[in-house]
């Protein structure tokens, strides 16, 4: 009777499915779906896995915590080789902003994914290099070998006991000798297994000590900076939210009667990660749209102060009190504004009744896409244009967007009843780069105004950084049309050394700024 000790398969790998948290199957599937939709994030997590075995599971747990805020498994249930993850989770828990981050991400896949990406990208970059004595795979292999040898020891001890009892009852000398030989062999095997298990315990102890030491090293090295990482992740979520507002999602203005699909929203979020220009445009659009909504609210409150019935707390941009304008306009307090926006704790004005002043005419936006606008001005002006489109839609006004350089490059008419995010996305993507011509885009603008001659209070916003000629004959026809159609022209001139005399021939208000961060730009939101 022979009992051969089973050898461990050298290619064996423990199928560990959790580190510190029990992740629900729903959240696990949601995270995997997010990674499939965001290949850049998946690549970042995979790179982390190459450096630290189990990094993918750690990322999954971070997502789970932000998405559904679970309770952690007690520390005494954790394996030593996952103490590094436990320490990182603890450091995240101790950060000042983790509660707010969880609120901002709760049941929001895009927000939770954005925050997880930022946190994990930072953490893997700052993670101390593990010592050679710390090897999670080796720890798992040793544990598996220990379990298998322990099972083999138990089986042989049971066989030894059974054969010993059989030997006591045996009377046949030949059979008795065979049993004695088998019992002796089992005794030798048992002693060898116990010795192997003891050696294995020593090895496991050394690996556990290395795991403990490495976890302590992580705590010492990363404790100081992880609070800032959580804060930056929170800012990332707010930036994503404001960027999506720039395309009409969740702006509280009711600008989109056809709000698009979840797939469109996800594609926008994907581009916010992979396309820097697109992200900058979206953030500018969201910022300008928030400022525009507040300025419109201030304008309305001045017009009908007797209709303010009460105040409340919320995040409806169309109802916010004028005092909130300062907070969104200043960099120093903008983050606090976003925090209160997420928590629906901004001051709102509740109106009793509404003012019916009749339907307003269209908003026409002429945006200079010439080569000289390339760079920050092109990004900011495109965001400004998207915000103006949002204002038009919130006021139920038709909009015409005219993109021009040396000629009219693209004209888009936007109906507030059928507008969707796809139209704003298309406008954001368009880039040109020629010279500058004023008369062609102004002629296109006049065409839109002529089509809606029965509507009052039409507005033209003309944005440029250049100079071009406008003939006396065109200027005269323009002024005649303006008197007949009763529209206003706001011209936004970007740049330091540009002659404004030509612009004054067709503009009611010329706003001259060095760049689009100047608060004077906000005057165009009075349309």
Coordinates of C-alpha atoms in Angstrom, one line a residue:
X1 CA 0.0 0.0 0.0
X2 CA 1.7 3.2 -1.2
X3 CA 0.8 6.9 -0.5
X4 CA 2.6 9.2 -2.8
X5 CA 2.8 12.9 -1.8
X6 CA 1.1 15.1 -4.4
X7 CA 3.4 17.6 -6.1
X8 CA 2.3 21.2 -6.6
X9 CA 1.7 22.1 -10.2
X10 CA 4.4 24.7 -11.0
X11 CA 1.9 26.5 -13.3
X12 CA -0.7 26.7 -10.6
X13 CA -2.1 30.1 -9.7
X14 CA -4.6 30.8 -7.0
X15 CA -7.8 32.2 -8.3
X16 CA -8.2 35.0 -5.7
X17 CA -11.4 37.0 -6.4
X18 CA -11.3 39.5 -3.5
X19 CA -8.7 41.4 -1.5
X20 CA -10.3 43.4 1.3
X21 CA -14.0 43.7 0.3
X22 CA -16.8 41.4 -0.8
X23 CA -17.8 43.0 -4.1
X24 CA -21.3 42.3 -5.3
X25 CA -21.7 40.7 -8.7
X26 CA -23.6 43.7 -9.9
X27 CA -20.8 46.1 -9.1
X28 CA -18.2 43.7 -10.5
X29 CA -20.2 43.5 -13.8
X30 CA -20.6 47.3 -13.8
X31 CA -16.9 47.8 -13.4
X32 CA -16.0 45.4 -16.1
X33 CA -18.6 47.1 -18.4
X34 CA -16.9 50.4 -17.6
X35 CA -13.5 49.0 -18.5
X36 CA -14.7 47.7 -21.8
X37 CA -16.1 51.1 -22.6
X38 CA -13.0 53.0 -21.5
X39 CA -9.9 51.2 -22.9
X40 CA -7.6 54.0 -21.7
X41 CA -8.6 53.2 -18.1
X42 CA -8.4 49.5 -18.7
X43 CA -4.8 50.0 -19.9
X44 CA -3.9 51.9 -16.8
X45 CA -5.3 49.2 -14.5
X46 CA -3.5 46.5 -16.6
X47 CA -0.2 48.4 -16.2
X48 CA -0.8 48.5 -12.5
X49 CA -1.4 44.7 -12.5
X50 CA 2.0 44.2 -14.1
X51 CA 3.6 46.0 -11.2
X52 CA 1.5 44.7 -8.3
X53 CA -0.4 41.4 -8.5
X54 CA -4.0 42.0 -7.5
X55 CA -4.1 45.7 -8.6
X56 CA -7.1 44.9 -10.8
X57 CA -9.0 43.6 -7.8
X58 CA -7.9 46.6 -5.8
X59 CA -9.3 49.0 -8.5
X60 CA -12.5 47.0 -8.6
X61 CA -12.9 47.4 -4.8
X62 CA -12.2 51.1 -5.0
X63 CA -15.0 51.4 -7.6
X64 CA -17.3 49.3 -5.5
X65 CA -16.7 51.5 -2.4
X66 CA -17.5 54.7 -4.4
X67 CA -20.4 53.2 -6.3
X68 CA -22.2 51.6 -3.4
X69 CA -20.2 52.4 -0.3
X70 CA -19.7 48.9 1.2
X71 CA -18.4 48.0 4.7
X72 CA -14.9 46.4 4.7
X73 CA -14.2 42.9 5.8
X74 CA -12.7 42.9 9.3
X75 CA -8.9 43.0 9.4
X76 CA -8.6 39.5 11.0
X77 CA -10.0 38.0 7.8
X78 CA -7.4 39.4 5.6
X79 CA -4.5 37.4 4.2
X80 CA -1.1 38.8 4.9
X81 CA -0.3 39.2 1.2
X82 CA -3.1 41.7 0.7
X83 CA -2.2 44.0 3.6
X84 CA -0.8 46.4 1.0
X85 CA -4.4 46.9 -0.3
X86 CA -5.8 47.1 3.2
X87 CA -3.4 49.9 4.1
X88 CA -4.3 51.8 0.9
X89 CA -8.0 51.5 1.7
X90 CA -7.3 52.7 5.2
X91 CA -5.4 55.8 3.9
X92 CA -8.3 56.6 1.5
X93 CA -10.8 56.2 4.5
X94 CA -8.8 58.7 6.5
X95 CA -8.8 61.4 3.9
X96 CA -11.0 64.4 4.5
X97 CA -12.9 64.3 1.2
X98 CA -13.7 60.6 1.0
X99 CA -17.3 61.0 2.3
X100 CA -18.0 63.8 -0.2
X101 CA -16.4 61.7 -3.0
X102 CA -18.6 58.8 -2.2
X103 CA -21.7 61.0 -2.3
X104 CA -20.7 62.5 -5.6
X105 CA -20.1 59.0 -7.1
X106 CA -23.0 57.1 -5.5
X107 CA -24.9 55.1 -8.2
X108 CA -23.1 57.1 -10.9
X109 CA -21.0 54.7 -13.0
X110 CA -19.3 57.5 -15.0
X111 CA -18.4 59.5 -11.8
X112 CA -17.2 56.4 -9.9
X113 CA -15.2 55.2 -12.8
X114 CA -13.5 58.7 -13.2
X115 CA -12.6 58.8 -9.5
X116 CA -11.4 55.2 -9.5
X117 CA -9.2 55.9 -12.5
X118 CA -7.7 59.0 -11.0
X119 CA -7.0 57.4 -7.6
X120 CA -5.5 54.2 -9.0
X121 CA -3.4 56.1 -11.6
X122 CA -1.9 58.2 -8.8
X123 CA -1.5 55.3 -6.4
X124 CA 0.4 53.0 -8.7
X125 CA 2.7 55.8 -9.6
X126 CA 3.5 56.5 -5.9
X127 CA 3.5 52.9 -4.7
X128 CA 6.9 52.0 -3.2
X129 CA 8.8 49.3 -5.0
X130 CA 8.2 46.0 -3.1
X131 CA 11.2 44.2 -1.7
X132 CA 12.3 40.9 -3.3
X133 CA 11.2 39.1 -0.1
X134 CA 7.6 40.3 -0.8
X135 CA 5.9 38.2 -3.5
X136 CA 2.1 37.9 -3.4
X137 CA 2.2 35.0 -5.9
X138 CA 4.8 33.2 -3.7
X139 CA 2.6 33.7 -0.7
X140 CA -0.4 32.2 -2.4
X141 CA 1.6 29.3 -3.7
X142 CA 3.0 28.5 -0.2
X143 CA -0.5 28.7 1.2
X144 CA -1.8 26.4 -1.4
X145 CA 1.1 23.9 -0.8
X146 CA 0.4 24.1 2.9
X147 CA -3.3 23.3 2.4
X148 CA -2.5 20.3 0.2
X149 CA 0.2 18.9 2.4
X150 CA -2.1 19.3 5.4
X151 CA -4.8 17.4 3.6
X152 CA -2.3 14.6 2.7
X153 CA -1.2 14.4 6.3
X154 CA -4.7 14.0 7.5
X155 CA -5.4 11.3 4.9
X156 CA -2.3 9.3 6.0
X157 CA -3.0 9.7 9.7
X158 CA -6.5 8.3 9.1
X159 CA -5.0 5.5 7.1
X160 CA -2.4 4.8 9.8
X161 CA -5.2 4.7 12.5
X162 CA -7.3 2.3 10.4
X163 CA -4.4 -0.1 9.6
X164 CA -3.3 -0.1 13.2
X165 CA -6.7 -1.2 14.3
X166 CA -6.8 -3.8 11.6
X167 CA -3.3 -5.1 12.7
X168 CA -4.5 -5.5 16.3
X169 CA -7.3 -7.8 15.1
X170 CA -5.2 -9.8 12.6
X171 CA -4.1 -13.4 13.5
X172 CA -2.6 -14.5 10.2
X173 CA 1.2 -14.0 10.6
X174 CA 1.8 -13.3 6.9
X175 CA -1.0 -10.7 6.7
X176 CA 0.2 -9.3 10.1
X177 CA 3.7 -8.7 8.7
X178 CA 2.3 -6.9 5.7
X179 CA 0.2 -4.6 7.8
X180 CA 3.1 -3.9 10.1
X181 CA 5.2 -2.8 7.1
X182 CA 2.4 -0.5 5.8
X183 CA 1.9 1.0 9.3
X184 CA 5.7 1.7 9.6
X185 CA 5.8 3.3 6.1
X186 CA 2.8 5.5 7.0
X187 CA 4.6 6.5 10.2
X188 CA 7.7 7.5 8.2
X189 CA 5.5 9.4 5.7
X190 CA 3.6 11.2 8.5
X191 CA 6.9 12.3 10.2
X192 CA 8.2 13.6 6.9
X193 CA 5.0 15.5 6.1
X194 CA 5.1 17.1 9.6
X195 CA 8.7 18.2 9.0
X196 CA 7.8 19.6 5.6
X197 CA 4.9 21.5 7.1
X198 CA 7.0 22.9 9.8
X199 CA 9.6 24.2 7.2
X200 CA 6.7 25.6 5.2
X201 CA 5.4 27.5 8.2
X202 CA 8.8 29.1 8.6
X203 CA 8.8 30.2 5.0
X204 CA 5.3 31.5 5.3
X205 CA 6.2 33.4 8.4
X206 CA 9.1 35.1 6.6
X207 CA 6.8 36.0 3.7
X208 CA 4.1 37.3 6.1
X209 CA 6.7 39.4 7.8
X210 CA 7.8 40.9 4.5
X211 CA 4.1 41.6 3.6
X212 CA 3.6 43.3 7.0
X213 CA 6.8 45.4 6.5
X214 CA 5.8 46.4 3.0
X215 CA 2.4 47.4 4.2
X216 CA 3.9 49.6 6.8
X217 CA 6.3 51.1 4.2
X218 CA 3.3 52.0 2.1
X219 CA 1.6 53.7 5.0
X220 CA 4.7 55.8 5.8
X221 CA 5.4 56.7 2.2
X222 CA 1.8 57.6 0.9
X223 CA -0.1 58.8 4.0
X224 CA 0.9 62.5 3.5
X225 CA -0.1 62.7 -0.2
X226 CA -3.2 60.5 -0.5
X227 CA -5.5 63.1 0.9
X228 CA -4.6 65.4 -2.0
X229 CA -5.1 62.4 -4.4
X230 CA -8.7 62.0 -3.1
X231 CA -9.2 65.7 -3.4
X232 CA -8.0 65.7 -7.0
X233 CA -10.3 62.7 -7.7
X234 CA -13.2 64.7 -6.3
X235 CA -12.3 67.7 -8.5
X236 CA -12.1 65.3 -11.5
X237 CA -15.7 64.2 -10.8
X238 CA -16.9 67.8 -10.6
X239 CA -14.9 68.7 -13.8
X240 CA -16.6 65.7 -15.5
X241 CA -20.0 66.9 -14.3
X242 CA -19.4 70.4 -15.5
X243 CA -18.1 69.1 -18.8
X244 CA -21.3 67.1 -19.4
X245 CA -23.3 70.1 -18.4
X246 CA -21.5 71.9 -21.3
X247 CA -23.3 69.4 -23.7
X248 CA -26.6 69.7 -21.9
X249 CA -26.6 66.8 -19.5
X250 CA -27.7 67.6 -15.9
X251 CA -27.5 71.4 -16.3
X252 CA -30.8 72.0 -14.4
X253 CA -31.8 74.4 -17.2
X254 CA -34.1 72.2 -19.2
X255 CA -32.0 73.1 -22.3
X256 CA -32.4 69.7 -24.0
X257 CA -35.9 68.5 -25.0
X258 CA -34.2 65.5 -26.7
X259 CA -31.5 64.7 -24.2
X260 CA -29.7 62.0 -26.2
X261 CA -28.9 58.4 -25.1
X262 CA -26.8 56.9 -22.4
X263 CA -24.4 55.7 -25.1
X264 CA -23.8 59.3 -26.3
X265 CA -23.1 60.4 -22.7
X266 CA -20.7 57.5 -22.3
X267 CA -18.9 58.4 -25.5
X268 CA -18.5 62.0 -24.3
X269 CA -17.1 60.8 -21.0
X270 CA -14.6 58.5 -22.9
X271 CA -13.4 61.5 -24.9
X272 CA -13.0 63.6 -21.8
X273 CA -10.3 61.1 -20.8
X274 CA -8.6 60.6 -24.1
X275 CA -8.9 64.0 -25.8
X276 CA -7.4 67.0 -24.0
X277 CA -8.8 69.7 -26.3
X278 CA -12.3 68.2 -26.1
X279 CA -12.1 68.1 -22.3
X280 CA -10.9 71.7 -22.1
X281 CA -13.8 72.8 -24.4
X282 CA -16.3 70.8 -22.4
X283 CA -15.1 72.2 -19.1
X284 CA -15.2 75.8 -20.6
X285 CA -18.7 75.2 -21.9
X286 CA -19.9 73.9 -18.5
X287 CA -18.3 76.8 -16.6
X288 CA -19.6 79.4 -19.0
X289 CA -23.1 77.8 -18.9
X290 CA -23.2 78.0 -15.1
X291 CA -22.1 81.6 -15.2
X292 CA -24.7 82.3 -17.9
X293 CA -27.5 80.7 -15.9
X294 CA -26.6 82.8 -12.9
X295 CA -26.3 86.0 -14.9
X296 CA -29.7 85.3 -16.5
X297 CA -31.1 84.6 -13.0
X298 CA -29.7 88.0 -11.8
X299 CA -31.2 89.7 -14.8
X300 CA -34.6 88.1 -14.2
X301 CA -34.6 89.0 -10.5
X302 CA -34.0 92.7 -11.4
X303 CA -36.8 92.7 -13.8
X304 CA -39.4 91.0 -11.6
X305 CA -38.3 91.3 -7.9
X306 CA -41.8 91.3 -6.7
X307 CA -42.3 87.7 -8.0
X308 CA -39.6 86.1 -5.7
X309 CA -41.9 84.1 -3.3
X310 CA -39.3 82.2 -1.3
X311 CA -35.8 80.7 -1.2
X312 CA -34.7 77.1 -1.1
X313 CA -31.6 74.9 -1.4
X314 CA -30.9 72.9 -4.6
X315 CA -28.8 72.9 -7.8
X316 CA -31.2 74.2 -10.4
X317 CA -29.0 76.6 -12.3
X318 CA -32.0 78.5 -13.7
X319 CA -33.2 79.4 -10.2
X320 CA -29.9 80.2 -8.4
X321 CA -29.7 83.5 -6.5
X322 CA -27.5 86.2 -8.1
X323 CA -25.1 86.0 -5.1
X324 CA -24.0 82.6 -6.3
X325 CA -22.5 84.2 -9.4
X326 CA -19.4 85.3 -7.4
X327 CA -18.6 81.8 -6.3
X328 CA -18.6 80.2 -9.8
X329 CA -16.7 83.1 -11.3
X330 CA -13.7 83.1 -8.9
X331 CA -11.1 80.3 -9.0
X332 CA -10.6 80.4 -5.2
X333 CA -14.2 79.4 -4.4
X334 CA -15.2 77.6 -7.5
X335 CA -14.5 74.1 -6.0
X336 CA -16.8 74.9 -3.1
X337 CA -19.5 75.9 -5.6
X338 CA -19.1 72.5 -7.3
X339 CA -19.3 70.8 -3.9
X340 CA -22.6 72.6 -3.0
X341 CA -23.9 71.9 -6.5
X342 CA -23.3 68.1 -6.0
X343 CA -24.9 68.3 -2.6
X344 CA -27.8 70.4 -3.9
X345 CA -27.1 73.0 -1.3
X346 CA -27.0 76.2 -3.5
X347 CA -29.4 79.1 -2.7
X348 CA -32.3 79.1 -5.1
X349 CA -35.0 81.6 -5.6
X350 CA -38.6 80.4 -5.9
X351 CA -40.8 82.6 -8.1
X352 CA -44.6 83.1 -7.7
X353 CA -45.8 83.2 -11.3
X354 CA -43.8 84.0 -14.4
X355 CA -43.3 86.9 -16.7
X356 CA -44.7 86.4 -20.2
X357 CA -43.0 88.8 -22.5
X358 CA -43.6 86.9 -25.7
X359 CA -41.4 84.7 -27.8
X360 CA -37.9 86.0 -28.4
X361 CA -36.1 86.0 -31.7
X362 CA -33.1 83.7 -32.6
X363 CA -29.6 83.8 -31.2
X364 CA -27.0 83.9 -33.9
X365 CA -23.4 83.1 -32.9
X366 CA -20.6 83.9 -35.4
X367 CA -17.4 82.3 -34.2
X368 CA -14.0 83.0 -35.7
X369 CA -12.2 79.8 -36.5
X370 CA -9.2 81.4 -38.2
X371 CA -5.6 80.2 -37.6
X372 CA -4.8 83.0 -35.2
X373 CA -7.5 81.7 -32.8
X374 CA -5.7 78.4 -32.5
X375 CA -4.8 77.4 -28.9
X376 CA -6.5 78.6 -25.6
X377 CA -8.7 81.2 -27.4
X378 CA -10.1 78.5 -29.8
X379 CA -10.8 76.2 -26.9
X380 CA -12.4 78.9 -24.7
X381 CA -14.4 80.5 -27.5
X382 CA -15.8 77.1 -28.5
X383 CA -16.9 76.5 -25.0
X384 CA -18.5 80.0 -24.9
X385 CA -20.3 79.2 -28.1
X386 CA -21.8 76.0 -26.6
X387 CA -22.9 77.9 -23.5
X388 CA -24.7 80.5 -25.7
X389 CA -26.4 77.6 -27.5
X390 CA -27.5 76.4 -24.1
X391 CA -28.9 79.8 -23.2
X392 CA -30.9 79.9 -26.5
X393 CA -32.3 76.5 -25.8
X394 CA -33.3 77.4 -22.2
X395 CA -35.1 80.4 -23.5
X396 CA -36.9 78.3 -26.2
X397 CA -35.1 80.3 -28.9
X398 CA -33.8 79.1 -32.2
X399 CA -30.0 79.4 -32.7
X400 CA -27.8 79.7 -35.7
X401 CA -24.1 78.9 -35.3
X402 CA -21.8 80.3 -38.0
X403 CA -18.2 79.1 -38.0
X404 CA -16.0 81.2 -40.3
X405 CA -12.4 82.1 -41.2
X406 CA -11.7 83.7 -44.6
X407 CA -15.2 82.4 -45.6
X408 CA -18.2 80.8 -44.0
X409 CA -17.1 77.2 -43.2
X410 CA -20.2 75.8 -41.5
X411 CA -23.7 76.9 -40.6
X412 CA -25.9 75.0 -38.1
X413 CA -29.5 75.9 -37.2
X414 CA -30.5 74.5 -33.8
X415 CA -34.2 74.0 -32.9
X416 CA -34.7 74.0 -29.1
X417 CA -37.5 71.4 -29.5
X418 CA -35.4 68.8 -31.3
X419 CA -31.8 69.7 -30.2
X420 CA -29.7 66.9 -28.9
X421 CA -26.1 66.6 -27.5
X422 CA -24.9 65.2 -30.8
X423 CA -25.3 68.7 -32.4
X424 CA -23.1 70.3 -29.7
X425 CA -20.6 67.5 -30.1
X426 CA -20.4 68.2 -33.8
X427 CA -19.9 71.9 -33.2
X428 CA -17.1 71.3 -30.7
X429 CA -15.2 69.0 -33.1
X430 CA -15.0 71.5 -36.0
X431 CA -11.6 73.2 -36.5
X432 CA -10.4 75.2 -39.5
X433 CA -7.6 77.8 -39.7
X434 CA -7.7 80.2 -42.6
X435 CA -7.7 84.0 -42.7
X436 CA -10.5 86.3 -41.5
X437 CA -13.6 87.7 -43.3
X438 CA -16.4 89.6 -41.4
X439 CA -19.0 90.3 -44.1
X440 CA -19.7 86.7 -45.1
X441 CA -20.6 85.5 -41.6
X442 CA -22.6 88.6 -41.0
X443 CA -24.6 88.0 -44.2
X444 CA -25.4 84.5 -42.9
X445 CA -26.5 86.0 -39.6
X446 CA -28.8 88.4 -41.3
X447 CA -30.4 85.6 -43.3
X448 CA -31.4 83.9 -40.0
X449 CA -32.9 87.2 -38.6
X450 CA -34.9 87.8 -41.8
X451 CA -36.5 84.3 -41.5
X452 CA -37.8 85.2 -38.0
X453 CA -38.6 88.9 -38.6
X454 CA -41.9 88.5 -36.6
X455 CA -40.0 87.6 -33.4
X456 CA -38.5 90.3 -31.1
X457 CA -35.3 90.6 -29.2
X458 CA -33.1 88.7 -31.6
X459 CA -29.4 88.7 -30.7
X460 CA -26.1 88.4 -32.6
X461 CA -22.9 87.4 -30.8
X462 CA -19.8 88.0 -33.0
X463 CA -16.6 86.5 -31.6
X464 CA -13.2 87.3 -33.3
X465 CA -9.6 88.0 -32.5
X466 CA -8.7 89.5 -35.9
X467 CA -9.3 92.4 -38.2
X468 CA -11.1 92.5 -41.6
X469 CA -12.7 95.1 -43.7
X470 CA -16.4 95.9 -43.7
X471 CA -17.4 98.2 -46.6
X472 CA -19.5 101.3 -46.1
X473 CA -22.2 99.9 -48.3
X474 CA -22.5 96.7 -46.2
X475 CA -22.3 98.7 -43.0
X476 CA -25.2 100.9 -44.2
X477 CA -27.4 97.9 -45.2
X478 CA -26.6 96.2 -41.8
X479 CA -27.7 99.3 -39.8
X480 CA -30.9 99.6 -41.9
X481 CA -31.7 95.9 -41.2
X482 CA -31.0 96.4 -37.6
X483 CA -33.5 99.2 -37.3
X484 CA -36.1 97.2 -39.2
X485 CA -35.6 93.9 -37.4
X486 CA -34.8 95.3 -34.0
X487 CA -31.8 93.1 -33.0
X488 CA -28.7 93.7 -30.9
X489 CA -25.1 92.8 -31.8
X490 CA -22.6 91.9 -29.1
X491 CA -19.1 91.7 -30.4
X492 CA -16.4 90.0 -28.4
X493 CA -12.9 91.0 -29.5
X494 CA -10.1 88.9 -28.1
X495 CA -6.5 90.3 -28.2
X496 CA -4.4 93.2 -27.2
X497 CA -3.6 95.0 -30.4
X498 CA -6.7 95.0 -32.6
X499 CA -8.4 98.0 -34.1
X500 CA -12.0 98.2 -33.0
X501 CA -13.2 100.9 -35.4
X502 CA -14.4 98.4 -38.0
X503 CA -16.3 96.4 -35.4
X504 CA -18.1 99.5 -34.2
X505 CA -19.7 99.9 -37.6
X506 CA -22.0 96.9 -37.0
X507 CA -21.9 96.4 -33.2
X508 CA -24.1 97.7 -30.4
X509 CA -21.6 96.6 -27.7
X510 CA -18.0 95.8 -28.3
X511 CA -16.3 93.9 -25.5
X512 CA -12.5 94.1 -25.8
X513 CA -10.6 91.6 -23.6
X514 CA -7.1 90.3 -23.6
X515 CA -8.4 86.7 -23.3
X516 CA -11.6 84.9 -22.5
X517 CA -10.9 84.5 -18.8
X518 CA -11.7 88.2 -18.4
X519 CA -15.0 88.6 -16.4
X520 CA -16.1 91.3 -19.0
X521 CA -16.8 88.3 -21.3
X522 CA -19.9 87.5 -19.2
X523 CA -21.7 90.6 -20.6
X524 CA -22.6 88.5 -23.6
X525 CA -24.8 86.3 -21.4
X526 CA -27.2 89.2 -21.1
X527 CA -28.9 88.1 -24.3

